[in-house]
């Protein structure tokens, strides 16, 4: 997917690889905001499709919707998006250093627009940067699982699946 003109002023415009906006049907009103594209996400231009996406898919499949008794499905039941719409150099947000807040601020227009369109019942913020961007709270390890009321709706703070896969 080609980067839109709105990306021109972003500090990642020349360095960031790939581009992805939201994906998923969102039938259950669940919005997942992760951090940035990985290798597979860059290739497919879709968020959470690589190892972290498969891990998230397995976790959701273990969750039964109390209203219909069916397991949740990542593609059908959620809308998912990344805080940063492209893959940062080295596949790590930390490599952006002082440019990270500006990149997050620049991509904010994309995910805030998608959030407004989706009007989710609940938002899962996965990773410290996603949690902080939506709630203003830091220290995701100590607040994971907590729900925060925000202007966008209830936000549940969570660890990023890549962090969990690394076994930390």
CSV table of C-alpha atoms in Angstrom, one decimal:
chain,number,residue,atom,x,y,z
A,1,UNK,CA,0.0,0.0,0.0
A,2,UNK,CA,1.4,3.4,-0.9
A,3,UNK,CA,1.7,5.9,1.8
A,4,UNK,CA,-0.8,8.8,1.6
A,5,UNK,CA,0.2,12.4,1.2
A,6,UNK,CA,-0.6,13.0,4.8
A,7,UNK,CA,2.6,11.0,5.6
A,8,UNK,CA,4.9,13.5,3.9
A,9,UNK,CA,5.7,15.5,7.1
A,10,UNK,CA,6.3,12.4,9.2
A,11,UNK,CA,9.9,11.7,10.4
A,12,UNK,CA,9.4,8.1,9.2
A,13,UNK,CA,8.3,9.0,5.7
A,14,UNK,CA,11.7,8.1,4.1
A,15,UNK,CA,12.8,5.5,6.7
A,16,UNK,CA,9.6,3.6,7.5
A,17,UNK,CA,8.7,0.6,5.4
A,18,UNK,CA,5.3,-0.4,4.3
A,19,UNK,CA,2.0,1.2,5.3
A,20,UNK,CA,-1.2,-0.1,6.9
A,21,UNK,CA,-4.4,1.4,8.1
A,22,UNK,CA,-7.1,-0.6,10.0
A,23,UNK,CA,-8.2,-4.1,9.1
A,24,UNK,CA,-10.9,-6.4,10.3
A,25,UNK,CA,-14.7,-6.5,10.2
A,26,UNK,CA,-15.2,-5.3,13.8
A,27,UNK,CA,-18.5,-7.2,14.2
A,28,UNK,CA,-18.1,-7.3,18.1
A,29,UNK,CA,-17.1,-3.7,18.5
A,30,UNK,CA,-13.5,-4.5,19.6
A,31,UNK,CA,-10.7,-2.2,18.5
A,32,UNK,CA,-7.1,-3.3,18.9
A,33,UNK,CA,-4.4,-0.6,18.8
A,34,UNK,CA,-0.9,-2.3,18.5
A,35,UNK,CA,2.4,-0.5,18.0
A,36,UNK,CA,3.8,-0.8,14.5
A,37,UNK,CA,4.2,-3.1,11.5
A,38,UNK,CA,6.5,-6.0,11.7
A,39,UNK,CA,8.1,-8.0,8.8
A,40,UNK,CA,5.0,-9.9,7.8
A,41,UNK,CA,2.7,-6.9,8.3
A,42,UNK,CA,4.9,-4.8,6.0
A,43,UNK,CA,4.6,-7.5,3.3
A,44,UNK,CA,0.8,-7.8,3.6
A,45,UNK,CA,0.0,-4.1,4.5
A,46,UNK,CA,-2.2,-5.4,7.4
A,47,UNK,CA,-1.7,-5.1,11.1
A,48,UNK,CA,-1.2,-8.1,13.4
A,49,UNK,CA,-0.8,-10.8,10.7
A,50,UNK,CA,2.7,-12.1,11.6
A,51,UNK,CA,3.7,-14.1,14.6
A,52,UNK,CA,2.2,-11.5,17.0
A,53,UNK,CA,-1.0,-11.6,15.0
A,54,UNK,CA,-1.2,-15.4,15.1
A,55,UNK,CA,-0.5,-15.3,18.9
A,56,UNK,CA,-3.3,-12.7,19.3
A,57,UNK,CA,-5.6,-14.8,17.2
A,58,UNK,CA,-5.0,-17.9,19.4
A,59,UNK,CA,-5.6,-15.8,22.5
A,60,UNK,CA,-8.9,-14.4,21.2
A,61,UNK,CA,-10.1,-17.9,20.1
A,62,UNK,CA,-9.9,-19.0,23.7
A,63,UNK,CA,-12.2,-16.2,24.7
A,64,UNK,CA,-15.9,-17.0,24.5
A,65,UNK,CA,-18.4,-14.2,23.8
A,66,UNK,CA,-21.0,-14.5,26.6
A,67,UNK,CA,-23.7,-13.1,24.3
A,68,UNK,CA,-23.5,-15.8,21.6
A,69,UNK,CA,-21.3,-18.5,23.1
A,70,UNK,CA,-18.9,-18.3,20.2
A,71,UNK,CA,-15.1,-17.9,20.4
A,72,UNK,CA,-13.8,-14.5,19.3
A,73,UNK,CA,-12.2,-14.2,15.8
A,74,UNK,CA,-9.5,-11.6,15.1
A,75,UNK,CA,-10.6,-10.9,11.6
A,76,UNK,CA,-14.3,-11.1,12.0
A,77,UNK,CA,-14.8,-9.6,15.5
A,78,UNK,CA,-12.1,-6.9,15.8
A,79,UNK,CA,-10.8,-3.8,14.0
A,80,UNK,CA,-7.1,-3.6,14.4
A,81,UNK,CA,-4.6,-0.9,13.7
A,82,UNK,CA,-1.1,0.3,14.6
A,83,UNK,CA,-0.1,3.4,16.5
A,84,UNK,CA,2.6,3.9,13.8
A,85,UNK,CA,1.3,3.0,10.3
A,86,UNK,CA,4.6,1.8,8.9
A,87,UNK,CA,7.6,-0.4,10.1
A,88,UNK,CA,10.3,1.6,11.8
A,89,UNK,CA,14.0,1.0,11.0
A,90,UNK,CA,15.2,-2.1,12.7
A,91,UNK,CA,11.6,-3.0,13.5
A,92,UNK,CA,11.8,-1.3,16.9
A,93,UNK,CA,10.1,1.9,17.9
A,94,UNK,CA,12.9,2.7,20.3
A,95,UNK,CA,15.3,3.1,17.3
A,96,UNK,CA,13.4,6.3,16.5
A,97,UNK,CA,14.7,8.0,19.7
A,98,UNK,CA,13.7,11.6,19.8
A,99,UNK,CA,11.7,11.2,16.6
A,100,UNK,CA,9.2,8.8,18.2
A,101,UNK,CA,6.8,11.3,19.8
A,102,UNK,CA,6.6,13.2,16.5
A,103,UNK,CA,5.9,10.0,14.5
A,104,UNK,CA,3.2,9.0,17.0
A,105,UNK,CA,1.7,12.5,16.8
A,106,UNK,CA,1.8,12.4,13.0
A,107,UNK,CA,0.1,8.9,12.8
A,108,UNK,CA,-2.5,9.9,15.4
A,109,UNK,CA,-4.7,11.5,12.7
A,110,UNK,CA,-5.0,8.0,11.1
A,111,UNK,CA,-5.9,6.0,14.1
A,112,UNK,CA,-8.1,8.6,15.7
A,113,UNK,CA,-10.1,8.7,12.4
A,114,UNK,CA,-10.4,5.0,12.4
A,115,UNK,CA,-11.4,4.9,16.0
A,116,UNK,CA,-14.1,7.5,15.3
A,117,UNK,CA,-15.4,5.4,12.3
A,118,UNK,CA,-15.4,2.1,14.2
A,119,UNK,CA,-17.1,3.5,17.4
A,120,UNK,CA,-15.9,0.5,19.4
A,121,UNK,CA,-17.4,-0.8,22.6
A,122,UNK,CA,-13.9,-1.5,23.9
A,123,UNK,CA,-10.3,-0.7,22.9
A,124,UNK,CA,-7.4,-2.9,23.6
A,125,UNK,CA,-4.1,-0.9,23.7
A,126,UNK,CA,-1.2,-3.3,23.2
A,127,UNK,CA,2.2,-2.1,24.2
A,128,UNK,CA,3.5,0.8,26.3
A,129,UNK,CA,3.3,3.4,23.5
A,130,UNK,CA,-0.2,2.5,22.5
A,131,UNK,CA,-1.4,2.5,26.1
A,132,UNK,CA,0.3,5.9,26.8
A,133,UNK,CA,-1.1,7.4,23.7
A,134,UNK,CA,-4.7,6.5,24.5
A,135,UNK,CA,-4.6,6.8,28.3
A,136,UNK,CA,-1.7,9.1,29.2
A,137,UNK,CA,-0.6,6.4,31.6
A,138,UNK,CA,2.9,4.8,31.6
A,139,UNK,CA,4.2,1.6,33.1
A,140,UNK,CA,2.1,-0.8,31.1
A,141,UNK,CA,3.5,-3.8,33.1
A,142,UNK,CA,1.9,-2.5,36.3
A,143,UNK,CA,-1.4,-1.4,34.7
A,144,UNK,CA,-2.0,-4.3,32.2
A,145,UNK,CA,-5.5,-5.6,32.4
A,146,UNK,CA,-6.8,-2.3,33.9
A,147,UNK,CA,-9.6,-0.4,32.1
A,148,UNK,CA,-9.5,3.3,31.7
A,149,UNK,CA,-12.4,5.5,30.6
A,150,UNK,CA,-11.3,7.8,27.8
A,151,UNK,CA,-12.9,10.2,25.3
A,152,UNK,CA,-12.6,7.3,22.8
A,153,UNK,CA,-14.3,4.7,25.0
A,154,UNK,CA,-13.0,2.2,27.5
A,155,UNK,CA,-9.4,1.3,27.0
A,156,UNK,CA,-7.9,-1.9,28.4
A,157,UNK,CA,-4.1,-1.7,28.8
A,158,UNK,CA,-2.2,-4.8,27.6
A,159,UNK,CA,1.3,-6.0,26.9
A,160,UNK,CA,2.2,-6.2,23.3
A,161,UNK,CA,2.1,-9.8,21.9
A,162,UNK,CA,5.7,-9.5,20.7
A,163,UNK,CA,6.8,-8.8,24.3
A,164,UNK,CA,4.9,-11.9,25.5
A,165,UNK,CA,6.4,-14.0,22.7
A,166,UNK,CA,9.9,-13.1,23.8
A,167,UNK,CA,9.0,-14.6,27.2
A,168,UNK,CA,9.5,-11.5,29.3
